[in-house]
mmCIF file of C-alpha atoms and ligand atoms in Angstrom:
data_model
loop_
_atom_site.group_PDB
_atom_site.id
_atom_site.type_symbol
_atom_site.label_atom_id
_atom_site.label_comp_id
_atom_site.label_asym_id
_atom_site.label_seq_id
_atom_site.Cartn_x
_atom_site.Cartn_y
_atom_site.Cartn_z
ATOM 1 C CA MET E 110 -0.038 0.121 0.647
ATOM 2 C CA ILE E 111 1.473 2.857 -0.462
ATOM 3 C CA VAL E 112 1.230 6.527 1.555
ATOM 4 C CA LYS E 113 1.567 10.169 0.158
ATOM 5 C CA ILE E 114 3.675 12.221 3.163
ATOM 6 C CA ILE E 115 5.173 14.664 3.258
ATOM 7 C CA ASN E 116 7.692 15.593 6.041
ATOM 8 C CA LYS E 117 8.221 18.817 7.008
ATOM 9 C CA SER E 118 10.386 17.092 10.572
ATOM 10 C CA ASP E 119 14.207 16.611 10.636
ATOM 11 C CA ASN E 120 14.171 12.707 11.288
ATOM 12 C CA ALA E 121 13.373 9.820 8.030
ATOM 13 C CA LEU E 122 10.503 8.904 7.666
ATOM 14 C CA PRO E 123 9.187 6.073 10.366
ATOM 15 C CA HIS E 124 9.739 2.595 8.637
ATOM 16 C CA TYR E 125 9.407 -0.789 9.992
ATOM 17 C CA GLU E 126 11.669 -1.845 12.188
ATOM 18 C CA THR E 127 11.916 -5.279 11.935
ATOM 19 C CA GLU E 128 10.490 -7.005 8.654
ATOM 20 C CA ALA E 129 7.249 -8.069 10.564
ATOM 21 C CA SER E 130 6.318 -5.462 12.124
ATOM 22 C CA ALA E 131 2.966 -4.129 12.664
ATOM 23 C CA GLY E 132 3.639 -0.258 13.742
ATOM 24 C CA MET E 133 6.660 2.643 12.457
ATOM 25 C CA ASP E 134 7.638 4.855 15.426
ATOM 26 C CA LEU E 135 6.739 8.495 15.490
ATOM 27 C CA ARG E 136 9.488 10.939 17.276
ATOM 28 C CA ALA E 137 8.781 13.949 18.593
ATOM 29 C CA VAL E 138 9.533 17.678 16.370
ATOM 30 C CA THR E 139 9.732 20.235 19.062
ATOM 31 C CA THR E 140 12.114 23.192 19.944
ATOM 32 C CA GLU E 141 12.542 22.200 22.819
ATOM 33 C CA ALA E 142 12.286 19.644 25.038
ATOM 34 C CA ILE E 143 8.517 18.976 26.747
ATOM 35 C CA THR E 144 8.391 17.928 30.353
ATOM 36 C CA LEU E 145 5.112 16.389 31.619
ATOM 37 C CA LYS E 146 4.341 16.492 35.235
ATOM 38 C CA PRO E 147 2.021 13.721 36.672
ATOM 39 C CA LEU E 148 -1.265 13.352 34.754
ATOM 40 C CA GLU E 149 -0.334 15.934 32.937
ATOM 41 C CA ARG E 150 -0.491 15.669 29.202
ATOM 42 C CA THR E 151 -0.112 16.978 25.510
ATOM 43 C CA ILE E 152 -0.334 17.169 22.152
ATOM 44 C CA VAL E 153 3.570 16.685 20.049
ATOM 45 C CA LYS E 154 4.247 17.316 17.185
ATOM 46 C CA THR E 155 5.740 14.655 14.736
ATOM 47 C CA GLY E 156 6.310 16.906 11.537
ATOM 48 C CA LEU E 157 4.518 14.713 9.125
ATOM 49 C CA PHE E 158 1.149 14.796 6.850
ATOM 50 C CA ILE E 159 -0.245 11.723 5.291
ATOM 51 C CA GLU E 160 -2.828 11.315 2.682
ATOM 52 C CA LEU E 161 -4.829 7.451 3.182
ATOM 53 C CA PRO E 162 -6.254 5.589 0.801
ATOM 54 C CA VAL E 163 -9.697 5.892 1.604
ATOM 55 C CA GLY E 164 -11.061 2.772 3.325
ATOM 56 C CA ILE E 165 -7.646 3.200 5.182
ATOM 57 C CA GLU E 166 -7.639 3.865 8.664
ATOM 58 C CA ALA E 167 -3.977 5.530 11.083
ATOM 59 C CA GLN E 168 -4.004 4.500 14.768
ATOM 60 C CA VAL E 169 -2.034 6.279 16.995
ATOM 61 C CA ARG E 170 -0.848 3.908 19.475
ATOM 62 C CA PRO E 171 0.815 4.314 22.502
ATOM 63 C CA ARG E 172 4.725 2.084 22.707
ATOM 64 C CA SER E 173 4.872 -0.504 25.408
ATOM 65 C CA GLY E 174 8.606 0.714 27.130
ATOM 66 C CA LEU E 175 7.493 4.476 27.679
ATOM 67 C CA ALA E 176 4.335 2.858 29.138
ATOM 68 C CA ALA E 177 5.525 0.184 31.397
ATOM 69 C CA LYS E 178 8.981 2.220 32.180
ATOM 70 C CA HIS E 179 8.102 6.073 32.702
ATOM 71 C CA GLY E 180 3.870 5.808 32.675
ATOM 72 C CA ILE E 181 3.770 7.677 29.026
ATOM 73 C CA THR E 182 0.442 6.257 27.267
ATOM 74 C CA VAL E 183 -1.435 8.081 24.618
ATOM 75 C CA LEU E 184 -4.167 9.064 26.425
ATOM 76 C CA ASN E 185 -6.488 8.400 23.142
ATOM 77 C CA ALA E 186 -4.891 5.073 22.403
ATOM 78 C CA PRO E 187 -5.768 4.813 19.621
ATOM 79 C CA GLY E 188 -5.816 7.891 17.971
ATOM 80 C CA THR E 189 -7.665 7.449 14.581
ATOM 81 C CA ILE E 190 -6.261 9.494 11.143
ATOM 82 C CA ASP E 191 -9.498 9.799 9.133
ATOM 83 C CA ALA E 192 -8.634 9.404 5.680
ATOM 84 C CA ASP E 193 -9.373 12.975 4.598
ATOM 85 C CA TYR E 194 -7.283 14.559 7.229
ATOM 86 C CA ARG E 195 -4.453 16.410 5.662
ATOM 87 C CA GLY E 196 -3.069 17.922 9.129
ATOM 88 C CA GLU E 197 -0.205 17.504 11.180
ATOM 89 C CA ILE E 198 -0.046 13.795 12.828
ATOM 90 C CA GLY E 199 -0.274 14.527 16.534
ATOM 91 C CA VAL E 200 0.229 12.780 19.532
ATOM 92 C CA ILE E 201 -1.680 13.087 22.554
ATOM 93 C CA LEU E 202 0.411 11.522 25.535
ATOM 94 C CA VAL E 203 -0.131 11.779 29.132
ATOM 95 C CA ASN E 204 2.279 11.275 32.076
ATOM 96 C CA ILE E 205 0.558 8.603 34.036
ATOM 97 C CA SER E 206 3.700 7.588 37.002
ATOM 98 C CA ASN E 207 4.221 9.826 39.974
ATOM 99 C CA GLU E 208 7.128 11.701 38.314
ATOM 100 C CA ASN E 209 8.121 13.893 35.910
ATOM 101 C CA PHE E 210 8.919 13.143 32.144
ATOM 102 C CA THR E 211 11.710 14.802 29.244
ATOM 103 C CA ILE E 212 9.810 13.644 26.069
ATOM 104 C CA GLU E 213 13.222 15.558 23.413
ATOM 105 C CA ASN E 214 13.483 16.357 20.021
ATOM 106 C CA GLY E 215 13.484 13.635 18.048
ATOM 107 C CA GLU E 216 12.649 11.073 20.714
ATOM 108 C CA ARG E 217 10.211 7.539 19.378
ATOM 109 C CA ILE E 218 7.096 8.827 21.225
ATOM 110 C CA ALA E 219 4.432 6.580 19.285
ATOM 111 C CA GLN E 220 3.268 4.098 16.705
ATOM 112 C CA LEU E 221 1.501 4.166 13.814
ATOM 113 C CA VAL E 222 -0.349 1.321 12.596
ATOM 114 C CA PHE E 223 -2.049 1.585 8.939
ATOM 115 C CA ALA E 224 -5.882 -0.332 9.354
ATOM 116 C CA ARG E 225 -8.466 -1.440 6.821
ATOM 117 C CA HIS E 226 -11.984 0.381 8.301
ATOM 118 C CA GLU E 227 -15.669 0.032 6.954
ATOM 119 C CA GLN E 228 -17.475 2.328 7.064
ATOM 120 C CA ALA E 229 -21.774 1.311 8.241
ATOM 121 C CA GLN E 230 -25.062 2.404 6.782
ATOM 122 C CA PHE E 231 -27.812 1.842 9.334
ATOM 123 C CA GLU E 232 -30.876 0.044 8.940
ATOM 124 C CA GLU E 233 -33.073 1.411 11.845
ATOM 125 C CA VAL E 234 -35.425 -1.843 12.786
ATOM 126 C CA GLU E 235 -38.065 -1.596 15.979
ATOM 127 C CA VAL E 236 -36.493 -5.422 16.696
ATOM 128 C CA LEU E 237 -32.823 -7.261 16.311
ATOM 129 C CA SER E 238 -32.475 -10.770 16.457
ATOM 130 C CA GLU E 239 -32.362 -13.091 19.499
ATOM 131 C CA THR E 240 -28.763 -14.502 20.845
ATOM 132 C CA ALA E 241 -27.543 -16.411 23.427
ATOM 133 C CA ARG E 242 -25.678 -13.599 25.316
ATOM 134 C CA GLY E 243 -29.389 -11.645 24.580
ATOM 135 C CA GLN E 244 -28.386 -7.776 27.022
ATOM 136 C CA GLY E 245 -25.611 -9.340 28.961
ATOM 137 C CA GLY E 246 -22.406 -7.377 29.426
ATOM 138 C CA PHE E 247 -20.150 -5.515 31.029
ATOM 139 C CA GLY E 248 -19.141 -9.136 33.052
ATOM 140 C CA SER E 249 -21.691 -11.146 32.643
ATOM 141 C CA THR E 250 -20.183 -14.173 32.219
ATOM 142 C CA GLY E 251 -18.562 -14.097 35.332
ATOM 143 C CA LYS E 252 -15.219 -12.651 36.496
ATOM 144 C CA ASN E 253 -13.143 -15.270 35.604
HETATM 145 O O1 LIG H 126 -4.418 10.687 17.763
HETATM 146 C C1 LIG H 126 -5.063 11.836 17.280
HETATM 147 C C2 LIG H 126 -6.648 11.599 16.974
HETATM 148 C C3 LIG H 126 -6.777 12.535 15.776
HETATM 149 N N1 LIG H 126 -5.862 13.377 14.748
HETATM 150 C C4 LIG H 126 -5.818 14.177 13.715
HETATM 151 C C5 LIG H 126 -6.308 13.300 12.445
HETATM 152 C C6 LIG H 126 -6.982 13.510 12.864
HETATM 153 O O2 LIG H 126 -8.193 13.126 11.246
HETATM 154 C C7 LIG H 126 -8.179 14.820 13.239
HETATM 155 C C8 LIG H 126 -9.590 14.445 13.968
HETATM 156 O O3 LIG H 126 -9.649 12.925 15.227
HETATM 157 P P1 LIG H 126 -10.472 12.789 16.024
HETATM 158 O O4 LIG H 126 -11.753 12.255 14.696
HETATM 159 O O5 LIG H 126 -10.180 11.900 17.183
HETATM 160 O O6 LIG H 126 -10.579 13.769 16.627
HETATM 161 P P2 LIG H 126 -12.186 14.882 17.141
HETATM 162 O O7 LIG H 126 -12.030 15.298 18.565
HETATM 163 O O8 LIG H 126 -13.521 13.610 16.800
HETATM 164 O O9 LIG H 126 -12.150 15.998 16.355
HETATM 165 P P3 LIG H 126 -13.103 16.653 14.892
HETATM 166 O O10 LIG H 126 -13.940 16.840 15.307
HETATM 167 O O11 LIG H 126 -11.627 17.236 14.391
HETATM 168 O O12 LIG H 126 -12.785 15.738 14.293
HETATM 169 O O13 LIG H 126 -6.972 14.732 13.671
HETATM 170 C C9 LIG H 126 -4.670 13.184 14.550
HETATM 171 O O14 LIG H 126 -3.317 14.218 14.490
HETATM 172 N N2 LIG H 126 -3.326 13.245 16.445
#
């Protein structure tokens, strides 16, 4: 799949680190280091602008290392990049640790995963089909 991209950052284009990686790392673009206090959030720029084929979305997902080691995650994970979006990709990072965390320019902050999606048309009805689950949800099948 070809995705058009404008790269206004000083970083190389995002790329897959290994042969079968699902995600490409996104790097922060910032003139000065950003320090996130506990529970603080910010939108980090990437300098990247993409044009996705219709029917493809890009998901902005956390990096597990940042989450596990520092409590840094993508607040709206997975962030959705729509195929008709032409703005800069931003990453909403939040610090859910008890310590400050500093993001340097060029640091890998999140990853981008491309996915196919459907658009649905609603068919409004009065009754839905019966199933074994019925209206059970939110833990209705037990704890374990
Ligand atoms: O993590 C994200 C999420 C979204 N976007 C951009 C691309 C996306 O196509 C657009 C709108 O995102 P979304 O639909 O999630 O935002 P909204 O809050 O519903 O805003 P809008 O009213 O602009 O749709 O913002 C990002 O750059 N990063």
